[in-house]
Tab-separated table of N, CA and C in Angstrom:
chain	number	residue	atom	x	y	z
A	1	MET	N	-158.738	-67.248	39.295
A	1	MET	CA	-159.892	-66.412	39.511
A	1	MET	C	-160.602	-66.750	41.152
A	2	ARG	N	-160.237	-68.045	41.459
A	2	ARG	CA	-160.768	-68.182	42.777
A	2	ARG	C	-159.992	-67.705	43.732
A	3	ARG	N	-158.531	-67.633	43.673
A	3	ARG	CA	-157.561	-66.939	44.606
A	3	ARG	C	-158.039	-65.249	44.513
A	4	ILE	N	-158.238	-64.719	43.553
A	4	ILE	CA	-158.851	-63.448	43.428
A	4	ILE	C	-159.957	-62.951	44.517
A	5	PHE	N	-160.906	-63.887	44.309
A	5	PHE	CA	-162.042	-63.888	44.870
A	5	PHE	C	-162.023	-63.917	46.469
A	6	LEU	N	-161.084	-65.181	46.569
A	6	LEU	CA	-160.490	-65.314	48.188
A	6	LEU	C	-159.943	-64.230	48.744
A	7	LEU	N	-158.752	-63.504	48.069
A	7	LEU	CA	-158.229	-62.442	48.532
A	7	LEU	C	-159.145	-61.455	48.708
A	8	CYS	N	-160.064	-60.838	47.719
A	8	CYS	CA	-161.225	-59.928	48.175
A	8	CYS	C	-162.012	-60.155	49.434
A	9	PHE	N	-162.227	-61.630	49.541
A	9	PHE	CA	-163.392	-61.677	50.393
A	9	PHE	C	-162.413	-61.455	51.978
A	10	CYS	N	-161.318	-61.720	51.940
A	10	CYS	CA	-160.489	-61.885	53.113
A	10	CYS	C	-160.263	-60.413	53.493
A	11	LEU	N	-160.097	-59.440	52.229
A	11	LEU	CA	-159.646	-58.107	52.415
A	11	LEU	C	-160.684	-57.210	52.920
A	12	LEU	N	-162.136	-57.584	52.343
A	12	LEU	CA	-163.421	-57.142	52.817
A	12	LEU	C	-163.658	-57.484	54.224
A	13	GLY	N	-163.170	-58.649	54.810
A	13	GLY	CA	-163.619	-59.238	56.057
A	13	GLY	C	-162.429	-58.318	56.938
A	14	ILE	N	-161.288	-58.002	56.583
A	14	ILE	CA	-160.475	-57.214	57.741
A	14	ILE	C	-160.682	-55.806	57.460
A	15	ALA	N	-161.310	-55.155	56.335
A	15	ALA	CA	-161.312	-53.632	56.394
A	15	ALA	C	-162.012	-52.944	57.493
A	16	PRO	N	-163.311	-53.658	57.770
A	16	PRO	CA	-163.997	-53.100	58.923
A	16	PRO	C	-163.314	-52.752	60.098
A	17	LEU	N	-162.188	-53.890	60.202
A	17	LEU	CA	-161.719	-53.816	61.696
A	17	LEU	C	-160.594	-52.677	61.511
A	18	LEU	N	-160.274	-52.316	60.617
A	18	LEU	CA	-159.231	-51.195	60.443
A	18	LEU	C	-159.767	-49.856	59.956
A	19	GLN	N	-160.894	-49.761	60.053
A	19	GLN	CA	-161.406	-48.290	59.636
A	19	GLN	C	-161.528	-47.434	60.698
A	20	ALA	N	-161.501	-46.367	60.551
A	20	ALA	CA	-161.797	-45.169	61.418
A	20	ALA	C	-163.055	-45.309	62.004
A	21	LYS	N	-163.306	-45.077	63.019
A	21	LYS	CA	-164.721	-45.306	63.954
A	21	LYS	C	-165.305	-43.992	64.512
A	22	THR	N	-166.519	-43.596	64.424
A	22	THR	CA	-166.968	-42.459	65.228
A	22	THR	C	-167.890	-42.954	66.272
A	23	TYR	N	-167.727	-42.517	67.558
A	23	TYR	CA	-168.520	-42.805	68.696
A	23	TYR	C	-169.126	-41.563	68.876
A	24	GLN	N	-170.332	-41.940	69.568
A	24	GLN	CA	-171.091	-40.566	70.340
A	24	GLN	C	-170.681	-40.976	71.923
A	25	LEU	N	-170.171	-39.812	72.575
A	25	LEU	CA	-170.138	-39.920	73.947
A	25	LEU	C	-170.879	-38.901	74.490
A	26	GLY	N	-171.192	-38.998	75.886
A	26	GLY	CA	-172.096	-38.149	76.685
A	26	GLY	C	-173.525	-38.440	76.562
A	27	GLY	N	-174.202	-37.591	77.376
A	27	GLY	CA	-175.681	-37.580	77.600
A	27	GLY	C	-176.387	-36.558	76.937
A	28	ASP	N	-176.430	-35.357	77.763
A	28	ASP	CA	-177.562	-34.142	77.257
A	28	ASP	C	-176.739	-33.513	76.100
A	29	ARG	N	-175.371	-33.468	76.169
A	29	ARG	CA	-174.472	-32.889	75.141
A	29	ARG	C	-173.593	-33.916	74.531
A	30	PRO	N	-173.973	-34.847	73.766
A	30	PRO	CA	-173.284	-35.650	73.383
A	30	PRO	C	-171.742	-35.162	72.212
A	31	ALA	N	-170.893	-35.552	72.260
A	31	ALA	CA	-169.606	-35.279	71.725
A	31	ALA	C	-169.574	-36.348	70.717
A	32	ARG	N	-168.834	-36.247	69.486
A	32	ARG	CA	-168.177	-37.182	68.714
A	32	ARG	C	-166.758	-37.326	69.028
A	33	LEU	N	-166.491	-38.685	69.057
A	33	LEU	CA	-164.864	-38.978	69.243
A	33	LEU	C	-164.768	-40.178	67.618
A	34	ILE	N	-163.832	-39.394	67.057
A	34	ILE	CA	-163.219	-40.158	65.754
A	34	ILE	C	-162.063	-40.841	66.040
A	35	THR	N	-162.003	-42.135	65.744
A	35	THR	CA	-160.651	-42.706	65.733
A	35	THR	C	-159.952	-42.765	64.600
A	36	PRO	N	-158.539	-42.834	64.233
A	36	PRO	CA	-157.804	-42.984	63.217
A	36	PRO	C	-157.908	-44.423	62.660
A	37	PHE	N	-157.587	-44.356	61.374
A	37	PHE	CA	-157.588	-45.502	60.548
A	37	PHE	C	-156.622	-46.621	61.271
A	38	GLY	N	-157.004	-47.836	61.471
A	38	GLY	CA	-156.224	-48.864	62.203
A	38	GLY	C	-155.824	-48.722	63.643
A	39	TYR	N	-156.773	-48.089	64.253
A	39	TYR	CA	-156.954	-47.807	65.631
A	39	TYR	C	-156.792	-49.098	66.537
A	40	LYS	N	-155.942	-49.125	67.637
A	40	LYS	CA	-155.665	-50.280	68.339
A	40	LYS	C	-155.975	-49.976	69.672
A	41	ASP	N	-156.880	-50.623	70.760
A	41	ASP	CA	-157.060	-50.296	71.978
A	41	ASP	C	-155.823	-50.266	72.615
A	42	SER	N	-154.947	-51.239	72.361
A	42	SER	CA	-153.422	-51.424	72.842
A	42	SER	C	-152.543	-50.234	72.925
A	43	LYS	N	-152.722	-49.343	71.816
A	43	LYS	CA	-151.698	-48.272	71.852
A	43	LYS	C	-152.339	-47.006	72.504
A	44	THR	N	-151.633	-45.959	72.439
A	44	THR	CA	-151.958	-44.913	73.108
A	44	THR	C	-151.949	-43.705	71.801
A	45	TYR	N	-152.711	-42.571	72.205
A	45	TYR	CA	-152.738	-41.873	71.005
A	45	TYR	C	-153.176	-40.459	71.629
A	46	PRO	N	-152.474	-39.394	70.991
A	46	PRO	CA	-152.991	-37.909	71.543
A	46	PRO	C	-154.365	-37.653	71.264
A	47	LEU	N	-154.941	-36.959	72.334
A	47	LEU	CA	-156.283	-36.614	72.128
A	47	LEU	C	-156.257	-34.923	71.576
A	48	VAL	N	-157.126	-34.684	70.557
A	48	VAL	CA	-157.302	-33.653	70.087
A	48	VAL	C	-158.994	-32.981	70.325
A	49	VAL	N	-158.952	-32.185	71.169
A	49	VAL	CA	-160.315	-31.719	71.423
A	49	VAL	C	-160.484	-30.400	70.589
A	50	PHE	N	-161.385	-30.500	69.630
A	50	PHE	CA	-161.803	-29.238	68.702
A	50	PHE	C	-163.133	-28.599	69.146
A	51	LEU	N	-162.779	-27.127	69.676
A	51	LEU	CA	-164.119	-26.456	70.090
A	51	LEU	C	-164.257	-25.496	69.073
A	52	HIS	N	-165.487	-25.434	68.225
A	52	HIS	CA	-165.795	-24.945	67.379
A	52	HIS	C	-166.042	-23.185	67.955
A	53	GLY	N	-166.227	-22.207	66.929
A	53	GLY	CA	-166.372	-21.021	67.136
A	53	GLY	C	-168.075	-20.626	67.565
A	54	VAL	N	-168.153	-19.363	67.978
A	54	VAL	CA	-169.472	-19.069	68.419
A	54	VAL	C	-170.349	-18.871	67.068
A	55	ARG	N	-171.746	-19.393	67.405
A	55	ARG	CA	-172.653	-19.351	66.434
A	55	ARG	C	-172.213	-20.397	65.355
A	56	ASN	N	-171.754	-21.469	65.659
A	56	ASN	CA	-171.348	-22.688	64.686
A	56	ASN	C	-171.438	-23.832	65.401
A	57	SER	N	-171.039	-25.125	64.700
A	57	SER	CA	-171.381	-26.227	65.331
A	57	SER	C	-169.811	-26.990	65.085
A	58	ALA	N	-169.655	-28.111	65.582
A	58	ALA	CA	-168.592	-28.847	65.277
A	58	ALA	C	-168.649	-29.508	63.690
A	59	GLU	N	-169.972	-29.881	63.566
A	59	GLU	CA	-170.268	-30.539	62.157
A	59	GLU	C	-170.208	-29.627	61.140
A	60	ILE	N	-170.239	-28.271	61.602
A	60	ILE	CA	-170.333	-27.162	60.404
A	60	ILE	C	-168.711	-26.738	59.980
A	61	SER	N	-168.193	-26.620	61.232
A	61	SER	CA	-166.831	-26.300	61.346
A	61	SER	C	-165.581	-27.456	60.533
A	62	ASP	N	-166.236	-28.635	60.919
A	62	ASP	CA	-165.409	-29.588	60.223
A	62	ASP	C	-165.734	-29.743	58.769
A	63	LEU	N	-166.770	-29.336	58.152
A	63	LEU	CA	-166.649	-29.046	56.890
A	63	LEU	C	-165.903	-28.220	56.479
A	64	TRP	N	-165.576	-27.094	56.925
A	64	TRP	CA	-164.755	-25.997	56.601
A	64	TRP	C	-163.317	-26.349	56.856
A	65	LEU	N	-163.265	-26.931	57.822
A	65	LEU	CA	-161.514	-27.229	58.232
A	65	LEU	C	-161.111	-28.760	57.726
A	66	GLY	N	-161.962	-29.682	57.817
A	66	GLY	CA	-161.660	-30.734	57.226
A	66	GLY	C	-160.771	-31.514	58.223
A	67	LEU	N	-161.158	-31.531	59.461
A	67	LEU	CA	-160.259	-32.212	60.572
A	67	LEU	C	-160.414	-33.795	60.290
A	68	THR	N	-161.821	-34.361	60.038
A	68	THR	CA	-161.984	-35.632	60.146
A	68	THR	C	-161.299	-36.264	58.723
A	69	ARG	N	-161.247	-35.360	57.681
A	69	ARG	CA	-160.546	-35.993	56.347
A	69	ARG	C	-159.053	-36.131	56.813
A	70	VAL	N	-158.385	-35.481	57.776
A	70	VAL	CA	-157.130	-35.880	57.769
A	70	VAL	C	-156.641	-36.490	59.133
A	71	ASN	N	-157.630	-36.660	59.916
A	71	ASN	CA	-157.662	-37.638	61.375
A	71	ASN	C	-156.707	-38.606	61.058
A	72	ASP	N	-156.741	-39.550	60.128
A	72	ASP	CA	-156.008	-40.598	59.615
A	72	ASP	C	-154.360	-40.147	59.661
A	73	ARG	N	-154.146	-39.264	58.887
A	73	ARG	CA	-152.808	-38.761	58.866
A	73	ARG	C	-152.318	-38.265	60.003
A	74	LEU	N	-153.157	-37.555	60.784
A	74	LEU	CA	-152.709	-37.060	62.187
A	74	LEU	C	-152.488	-38.081	63.328
A	75	ASN	N	-153.121	-39.365	63.213
A	75	ASN	CA	-153.215	-40.273	63.845
A	75	ASN	C	-153.306	-40.141	65.374
A	76	VAL	N	-154.694	-39.583	65.343
A	76	VAL	CA	-154.920	-38.804	66.765
A	76	VAL	C	-156.690	-39.207	67.218
A	77	LEU	N	-156.763	-39.121	68.452
A	77	LEU	CA	-158.214	-39.291	68.636
A	77	LEU	C	-158.715	-37.933	68.711
A	78	LEU	N	-159.689	-37.706	67.829
A	78	LEU	CA	-160.658	-36.495	67.527
A	78	LEU	C	-161.683	-36.211	68.399
A	79	LEU	N	-161.781	-35.323	69.174
A	79	LEU	CA	-163.079	-35.116	69.899
A	79	LEU	C	-163.794	-33.833	69.811
A	80	MET	N	-164.921	-33.848	69.205
A	80	MET	CA	-165.658	-32.768	68.656
A	80	MET	C	-167.162	-32.477	69.429
A	81	PRO	N	-166.850	-32.090	70.539
A	81	PRO	CA	-168.315	-31.538	71.329
A	81	PRO	C	-168.866	-30.413	70.563
A	82	ASN	N	-170.164	-30.136	71.006
A	82	ASN	CA	-170.879	-28.799	70.571
A	82	ASN	C	-171.232	-28.184	71.718
A	83	GLY	N	-171.178	-26.643	71.441
A	83	GLY	CA	-171.480	-25.798	72.580
A	83	GLY	C	-172.972	-25.784	73.091
A	84	THR	N	-173.535	-25.068	73.870
A	84	THR	CA	-175.110	-25.019	74.117
A	84	THR	C	-175.690	-23.913	72.909
A	85	LYS	N	-176.979	-24.321	72.910
A	85	LYS	CA	-177.568	-23.724	71.734
A	85	LYS	C	-178.585	-22.471	72.504
A	86	ASP	N	-178.192	-21.204	72.050
A	86	ASP	CA	-179.088	-20.090	72.650
A	86	ASP	C	-180.607	-19.947	72.061
A	87	SER	N	-181.245	-19.039	72.376
A	87	SER	CA	-182.598	-18.785	72.053
A	87	SER	C	-182.778	-18.992	70.346
A	88	LYS	N	-182.069	-18.390	69.934
A	88	LYS	CA	-181.728	-18.460	68.273
A	88	LYS	C	-181.352	-19.596	67.465
A	89	GLY	N	-180.783	-20.501	68.471
A	89	GLY	CA	-180.316	-21.884	67.978
A	89	GLY	C	-179.050	-21.719	67.721
A	90	ASP	N	-178.111	-20.582	67.762
A	90	ASP	CA	-176.940	-20.515	67.839
A	90	ASP	C	-176.168	-21.088	68.989
A	91	ARG	N	-174.828	-21.580	68.622
A	91	ARG	CA	-174.341	-22.478	69.538
A	91	ARG	C	-172.815	-21.548	70.397
A	92	PHE	N	-172.756	-21.637	71.383
A	92	PHE	CA	-171.695	-20.881	72.053
A	92	PHE	C	-170.890	-21.674	73.036
A	93	TRP	N	-169.832	-21.130	73.605
A	93	TRP	CA	-169.153	-21.776	74.916
A	93	TRP	C	-169.160	-20.638	75.890
A	94	ASN	N	-169.604	-21.052	77.069
A	94	ASN	CA	-169.383	-20.239	78.167
A	94	ASN	C	-167.977	-20.173	78.629
A	95	ALA	N	-167.231	-19.502	78.161
A	95	ALA	CA	-165.723	-19.617	78.337
A	95	ALA	C	-165.214	-18.770	79.580
A	96	THR	N	-165.712	-17.443	79.644
A	96	THR	CA	-165.397	-16.630	80.766
A	96	THR	C	-166.452	-15.653	80.848
A	97	SER	N	-166.448	-14.913	81.851
A	97	SER	CA	-167.748	-13.710	82.126
A	97	SER	C	-167.562	-12.910	80.875
A	98	GLU	N	-166.494	-12.871	79.997
A	98	GLU	CA	-166.668	-11.741	78.977
A	98	GLU	C	-167.284	-12.300	77.761
A	99	CYS	N	-167.167	-13.896	77.605
A	99	CYS	CA	-167.451	-14.622	76.294
A	99	CYS	C	-168.097	-15.786	76.488
A	100	CYS	N	-169.081	-16.234	76.185
A	100	CYS	CA	-169.965	-15.818	75.240
A	100	CYS	C	-171.323	-16.336	75.456
A	101	ASP	N	-171.618	-16.244	76.738
A	101	ASP	CA	-173.041	-16.693	77.343
A	101	ASP	C	-173.737	-15.218	77.420
A	102	ASP	N	-174.094	-14.611	76.287
A	102	ASP	CA	-175.142	-13.419	76.271
A	102	ASP	C	-176.459	-13.532	76.887
A	103	GLU	N	-176.811	-14.512	76.954
A	103	GLU	CA	-178.330	-14.738	77.577
A	103	GLU	C	-178.454	-15.251	78.855
A	104	ASN	N	-176.990	-15.186	79.442
A	104	ASN	CA	-176.883	-15.414	80.945
A	104	ASN	C	-177.487	-16.944	81.374
A	105	THR	N	-177.311	-17.956	80.669
A	105	THR	CA	-177.833	-19.245	81.070
A	105	THR	C	-176.923	-19.980	82.141
A	106	GLY	N	-175.866	-19.384	82.214
A	106	GLY	CA	-174.989	-19.964	83.492
A	106	GLY	C	-174.375	-21.508	82.980
A	107	VAL	N	-174.525	-21.860	81.836
A	107	VAL	CA	-173.898	-23.287	81.516
A	107	VAL	C	-172.554	-23.324	81.992
A	108	ASP	N	-172.151	-24.295	82.440
A	108	ASP	CA	-170.683	-24.486	83.023
A	108	ASP	C	-169.952	-25.715	81.916
A	109	ASP	N	-169.440	-24.756	80.972
A	109	ASP	CA	-168.575	-25.330	80.047
A	109	ASP	C	-167.335	-25.960	80.481
A	110	ALA	N	-166.847	-25.455	81.311
A	110	ALA	CA	-165.402	-25.853	81.953
A	110	ALA	C	-165.583	-27.273	82.411
A	111	GLY	N	-166.671	-27.311	83.435
A	111	GLY	CA	-167.034	-28.546	84.074
A	111	GLY	C	-167.507	-29.729	82.967
A	112	TYR	N	-168.174	-28.961	81.905
A	112	TYR	CA	-168.907	-30.234	80.752
A	112	TYR	C	-167.515	-30.999	79.968
A	113	LEU	N	-166.432	-29.939	79.712
A	113	LEU	CA	-165.415	-30.213	79.159
A	113	LEU	C	-164.404	-31.480	79.992
């Protein structure tokens, strides 16, 4: 019984070091960075930048698509920024002159990204 307790204690002590972690990056418009399970600073990983659709958010889109749920299998760094909110509270990206800054805020999303 003592060995089982010791094994569980050791595993519980190591598990937090191996878990995927979420970091908030940025100032005015923070973005979430999710690391895969077993992430190591010494290893290189692909970076996936997920841009949500218009009138949505990174969090809501993730509920639909489940990117954070498969991030460990993909073994990538997942960056999930949010677009700017308009006067109705809907998020958008100012990608080009054709889309999607309907209120002409002039936000520079290319510079932000």
